[in-house]
Amino acid sequence: MSRAGVTGSAPTGSAPTGAALTGAGLTGAGGPDGELLGRVFLTRVLEPGDGTAGRWVREWGVGEMVRRLRGGGTAPAGVSGQRWAGLLARARQAEPERDLEVARAAGARFVCPGDAEWPGQLDGLGDGRPLGLWVRGRAGLRMWALRSVAVVGARACTEYGAHMAVTLAAGLAERGWVVVSGGAYGIDGAAHRGALGAGGATVAVLACGVDRPYPRGHTQLINRIAEQGLVVGELPPGDHPTPSRFIVRNRVIAALTRGTVVVEAALRSGSLVTARAAQRLGRHTMGVPGPATSAQSAGVHELLRGEATLVTDAAEVVELVGDMGDLAPVRRGPVLPRDLLAPGARQVLAALPGRECATAREIARGVPTTEDDAIARLYELGALGYVERHGDGWKLTRQAMTSVRGGRDVC
Amino acid sequence: MSRAGVTGSAPTGSAPTGAALTGAGLTGAGGPDGELLGRVFLTRVLEPGDGTAGRWVREWGVGEMVRRLRGGGTAPAGVSGQRWAGLLARARQAEPERDLEVARAAGARFVCPGDAEWPGQLDGLGDGRPLGLWVRGRAGLRMWALRSVAVVGARACTEYGAHMAVTLAAGLAERGWVVVSGGAYGIDGAAHRGALGAGGATVAVLACGVDRPYPRGHTQLINRIAEQGLVVGELPPGDHPTPSRFIVRNRVIAALTRGTVVVEAALRSGSLVTARAAQRLGRHTMGVPGPATSAQSAGVHELLRGEATLVTDAAEVVELVGDMGDLAPVRRGPVLPRDLLAPGARQVLAALPGRECATAREIARGVPTTEDDAIARLYELGALGYVERHGDGWKLTRQAMTSVRGGRDVC
C-alpha cells in the first residue's frame, strides 16, 4: 500500500502516516486510511475553524460526513439550504487523491487526529480543531510542539520589535525550544530568522496551502524553514489565504505551543487574537514591553494590563513555559524507552559523545546524515528528554547518560 | 501666643498649626504647643524612620522622651550605651525654638500628628511615621495628599523617560491630581515640571531641610514648587541629605500618596524602594514600560513582572487610583460643610462662576488673590469635592452646585 505525502525521510518517533490512494476509499466505511482520505476531502470542503462543521464530524463521523457531502442530499436540520449548497458545490470539486499527490510532490504529508504525529494539544480547540494538518519538513510535529513557544507580532514592526523578535527566538532556540510563528512579514519573519540563525528549530503555521508560500516575498524563508524546520497549515495544496483565514490560523499557533509571546502589536492587531486564544486555552500569554509612546506596542501593553506576563528575554520566557509540570518531560529525563525511538533518532543519539558537547554538524558527520536532519532529530530527542542544547552544542542529559550507562531507560 | 512657622497665608482647611516659642516649653508637661516643640526638638535628635525611637515616642510620650534626652541619664534597658550617648550629644546641640525661627524665616511651618493639616495616611508607617513634617507653601498638605500620586524614577533617565514623566504629570495635574516626587534630577524633576507647566499642584518631599534645596541645581525649581505647590521634609532646617536619608525619605512619598508610578528605574534603583514601600502600605504600584533593551527600564520591568500595574498615560493612572472607594470623596461631592472652609477657600469658591469653567487666573482676579494662591485653594476644594478641573479651567462639581443652589451643604 502506498503512503501518501511521506517525504524521503519519515518523521522520527511517529507511527505510519499517510493515506491509501487506492483501496479503502472515500465511499468505504472507513478504516484508518479511509479516515485520512476523508479528512483530506473535508479540508477542501470546510473552512478551517468552522465549529459547526466540526460538530458534525464529531457526531456523524468522517465517513458519514463524506457520504452526505458526496451524496448531494438535502441540508441537515438547522442548516440553511444556501450554506449546504455551498458545501456541496465545493464537495463536487474536491479531489482528495489529487491533493495528496500534489502535496507529496511538494514534500508535504497529511497528519490527522489519531496519527502518532498528531499534536494532542490541538484537541483543546474542541470542534474548532483542525481536520488535519499538512506538514512540510523532516521533524516530527508532535515531538517538536511539546517544547515550543509562539513568537508573534505586527507585520509593520519597528526596528526595535524586529531586534527583540530575533534575539528572543535565537535565545529560545539556544535553550532547545522550538519557535512557532506565522511566516508573515515583520515580527513573524524576524522570529523565524532568529531561530534559524541560531541553528535552531522553527515551525511556520501558514494560512494557505503549504506548497504555496505566502507572502511571496518570504518564499525563500519559508522554503528554508521547510528544510531546517516545519511548515504547517490546515488548507489543502494551492489554497490561498484570506483575512479570515489569517485570524483562524492564529488559534492553531496558540494551541500548538506552551505559550505565546507577542513582541509588538498595535491595538486591534491580529497577534492579539493569538494571545487571547492562548489565554482561553490556558496557555501562558506573554508580552514584550516597548515605549509607551509607540503605537506598535500599544496592543502589547493592553495585554500586559490584563493577564499576560511581561518578558524581556528568552530566559524569562523559558522560566514561565518550562514550569508546566507534566508537560515538561525534558526536565526529568527521557520519557520514551530508547528502543521505541525511530531509527534516525537512535542513530543521532548514538553519535553523541559521552559527556562532551558536540555541534549539530559534528553529530551529523558521525551518523552520517545532513545537518538539517540532525537538527530535526536533536530537537525531537530534546523534547523526549535525551539531549540538551548548550549554546551551539548538544549533549546528553544526565538522566540519558545514566540510562545509557545503566543499559536501562528511564520511563 | 505667637505662632511659629505660619507663613503669611495660613493653610486652608487646617486648624491652628505652629508652636509656642514661649509659654508651655520643652520641660513642661506638654499640651499641644509643648508637644509640637518637643517634636521639633526630636527631629533634630532622631534620624527619620528610626522605628525603635518611634516606639519610645509611642510608649513614653513626647514629653517623657524629651525629658530623658534632655536629662542626660543612662540608656534605657536594651539600648546600647554608645547609641544613647550619640542621641544625648545631639540633644545637647538641639535648639528647637531657633529651628522654628529659621524655618519661619524660610517660609516653613511644622506640621505634626494631631494637627488638622497632618495627613493621616502617614500613620500607616507605624513607628516609622515621621515625627512631624516641615512644610513650605500655602496649600494644606492634608487636603492635597488626599488626591495625590507619586511619580518617581531614575536620576540618570533617558529622554524617553523624561518625556513620559512630564506628560504623565501634566495629565495628572489636568485631571485635578497632585503630583508628588522627590525633587531630584531626572524623572523627579521632569514630573514636578510637568505638573507646574500644566498649572497644576505638585509636592516635593526632600531628604534635607526644606530651607536648603537639594540638589543645588534644582534650587530654582524647588523654590518655584514652594510658590505654586508644597515643599516638604522630615529634617530640620539646614540639615543635609545622606544616602540613607534618601532611602527613608521614599517611604514618606509612598505613604502620602494613593499610588506610586515608577517611570524609569535601573535594577536596584532607589525608586524601587518607593514602589515596594507603596506595595507594603497597600497603595497602588504602577510602572511605565520602556524598551526591553533599556537598562533604565529594567527595574520597572522587574516591578511589572510582580504586582505592579503597567500604565502608559495619566488616564490609566487615574482609573486605578481614583477607584479607592471611601478615599475618593471628590467623586461623590463635598465632604466638608462650606462654613467649615477656611476663609481663603470660601472666597475662591465664591469667585467661581455658576456653571462655567474659569481659569485659575480669572478666579484669582475675582477674589482677588495671586494665581498661585488660587491654585492652592482650588486643589484643596478639589480634594473636598467642591470643584473639578477640566483642561485649563475649573468649575463647580454638580454636587457643589446643588448644595450652593439649595443653600445647604452635602456632608
mmCIF file of N, CA and C in Angstrom, chain A residues 160 163-164 288-293 301 304-305 309-312 316 319, chain B residues 160 163-164 288-293 301 304-305 309-312 316 319:
data_model
loop_
_atom_site.group_PDB
_atom_site.id
_atom_site.type_symbol
_atom_site.label_atom_id
_atom_site.label_comp_id
_atom_site.label_asym_id
_atom_site.label_seq_id
_atom_site.Cartn_x
_atom_site.Cartn_y
_atom_site.Cartn_z
ATOM 1 N N TYR A 160 13.092 48.158 16.615
ATOM 2 C CA TYR A 160 13.181 47.622 17.966
ATOM 3 C C TYR A 160 12.458 46.283 18.064
ATOM 4 N N HIS A 163 14.361 43.554 16.283
ATOM 5 C CA HIS A 163 15.523 43.191 17.089
ATOM 6 C C HIS A 163 15.115 42.262 18.238
ATOM 7 N N MET A 164 14.037 42.610 18.921
ATOM 8 C CA MET A 164 13.589 41.790 20.054
ATOM 9 C C MET A 164 13.144 40.404 19.594
ATOM 10 N N VAL A 288 6.239 41.520 25.197
ATOM 11 C CA VAL A 288 7.496 42.265 25.319
ATOM 12 C C VAL A 288 7.133 43.746 25.389
ATOM 13 N N PRO A 289 7.539 44.450 26.459
ATOM 14 C CA PRO A 289 7.175 45.859 26.562
ATOM 15 C C PRO A 289 7.940 46.689 25.551
ATOM 16 N N GLY A 290 7.429 47.861 25.301
ATOM 17 C CA GLY A 290 8.123 48.809 24.425
ATOM 18 C C GLY A 290 7.823 50.194 24.937
ATOM 19 N N PRO A 291 8.289 51.221 24.225
ATOM 20 C CA PRO A 291 7.996 52.579 24.684
ATOM 21 C C PRO A 291 6.488 52.805 24.734
ATOM 22 N N ALA A 292 6.027 53.484 25.773
ATOM 23 C CA ALA A 292 4.596 53.789 25.898
ATOM 24 C C ALA A 292 4.155 54.721 24.777
ATOM 25 N N THR A 293 5.112 55.334 24.108
ATOM 26 C CA THR A 293 4.812 56.262 23.016
ATOM 27 C C THR A 293 4.689 55.552 21.674
ATOM 28 N N HIS A 301 0.879 46.397 25.423
ATOM 29 C CA HIS A 301 0.673 46.993 26.745
ATOM 30 C C HIS A 301 -0.740 46.725 27.255
ATOM 31 N N LEU A 304 -0.643 43.362 28.618
ATOM 32 C CA LEU A 304 0.109 43.321 29.877
ATOM 33 C C LEU A 304 -0.673 43.952 31.029
ATOM 34 N N ARG A 305 -1.636 44.801 30.703
ATOM 35 C CA ARG A 305 -2.501 45.346 31.759
ATOM 36 C C ARG A 305 -3.560 44.323 32.159
ATOM 37 N N THR A 309 1.967 38.112 31.004
ATOM 38 C CA THR A 309 3.173 38.348 31.785
ATOM 39 C C THR A 309 4.195 39.105 30.941
ATOM 40 N N LEU A 310 4.828 40.098 31.569
ATOM 41 C CA LEU A 310 5.850 40.861 30.877
ATOM 42 C C LEU A 310 7.135 40.034 30.808
ATOM 43 N N VAL A 311 7.722 39.939 29.606
ATOM 44 C CA VAL A 311 9.004 39.243 29.445
ATOM 45 C C VAL A 311 9.947 40.134 28.661
ATOM 46 N N THR A 312 11.221 40.062 29.022
ATOM 47 C CA THR A 312 12.196 40.889 28.314
ATOM 48 C C THR A 312 13.282 40.053 27.656
ATOM 49 N N GLU A 316 13.397 34.557 30.650
ATOM 50 C CA GLU A 316 12.129 34.789 31.349
ATOM 51 C C GLU A 316 10.988 33.991 30.713
ATOM 52 N N GLU A 319 11.526 30.367 31.796
ATOM 53 C CA GLU A 319 11.170 30.241 33.213
ATOM 54 C C GLU A 319 9.672 29.985 33.358
ATOM 55 N N TYR B 160 13.416 59.582 26.681
ATOM 56 C CA TYR B 160 12.090 58.946 26.686
ATOM 57 C C TYR B 160 11.471 59.012 28.085
ATOM 58 N N HIS B 163 10.398 62.507 28.947
ATOM 59 C CA HIS B 163 9.189 62.831 28.187
ATOM 60 C C HIS B 163 7.962 62.214 28.854
ATOM 61 N N MET B 164 8.081 60.935 29.239
ATOM 62 C CA MET B 164 6.945 60.261 29.862
ATOM 63 C C MET B 164 6.579 60.898 31.212
ATOM 64 N N VAL B 288 5.793 52.471 34.168
ATOM 65 C CA VAL B 288 5.704 52.826 32.750
ATOM 66 C C VAL B 288 6.688 51.935 31.997
ATOM 67 N N PRO B 289 6.220 51.173 31.026
ATOM 68 C CA PRO B 289 7.129 50.277 30.307
ATOM 69 C C PRO B 289 8.074 51.070 29.412
ATOM 70 N N GLY B 290 9.147 50.435 29.036
ATOM 71 C CA GLY B 290 10.093 51.036 28.099
ATOM 72 C C GLY B 290 10.674 49.924 27.264
ATOM 73 N N PRO B 291 11.634 50.256 26.407
ATOM 74 C CA PRO B 291 12.246 49.191 25.598
ATOM 75 C C PRO B 291 12.893 48.144 26.513
ATOM 76 N N ALA B 292 12.727 46.878 26.149
ATOM 77 C CA ALA B 292 13.338 45.799 26.929
ATOM 78 C C ALA B 292 14.858 45.882 26.853
ATOM 79 N N THR B 293 15.367 46.646 25.913
ATOM 80 C CA THR B 293 16.804 46.810 25.734
ATOM 81 C C THR B 293 17.367 47.938 26.596
ATOM 82 N N HIS B 301 10.532 47.002 34.652
ATOM 83 C CA HIS B 301 10.023 45.734 34.113
ATOM 84 C C HIS B 301 10.006 44.650 35.187
ATOM 85 N N LEU B 304 6.982 45.220 37.088
ATOM 86 C CA LEU B 304 5.784 44.861 36.324
ATOM 87 C C LEU B 304 5.626 43.355 36.218
ATOM 88 N N ARG B 305 6.724 42.623 36.380
ATOM 89 C CA ARG B 305 6.628 41.161 36.409
ATOM 90 C C ARG B 305 6.109 40.681 37.775
ATOM 91 N N THR B 309 1.175 47.438 38.274
ATOM 92 C CA THR B 309 0.317 47.548 37.089
ATOM 93 C C THR B 309 1.008 48.411 36.039
ATOM 94 N N LEU B 310 0.954 47.957 34.792
ATOM 95 C CA LEU B 310 1.537 48.720 33.693
ATOM 96 C C LEU B 310 0.617 49.885 33.346
ATOM 97 N N VAL B 311 1.190 51.076 33.257
ATOM 98 C CA VAL B 311 0.416 52.255 32.837
ATOM 99 C C VAL B 311 1.178 52.989 31.745
ATOM 100 N N THR B 312 0.415 53.542 30.804
ATOM 101 C CA THR B 312 1.062 54.258 29.702
ATOM 102 C C THR B 312 0.618 55.711 29.627
ATOM 103 N N GLU B 316 -4.875 56.098 32.616
ATOM 104 C CA GLU B 316 -4.770 54.764 33.210
ATOM 105 C C GLU B 316 -4.397 54.843 34.692
ATOM 106 N N GLU B 319 -7.558 55.969 36.524
ATOM 107 C CA GLU B 319 -8.507 54.860 36.562
ATOM 108 C C GLU B 319 -8.227 53.972 37.772
#
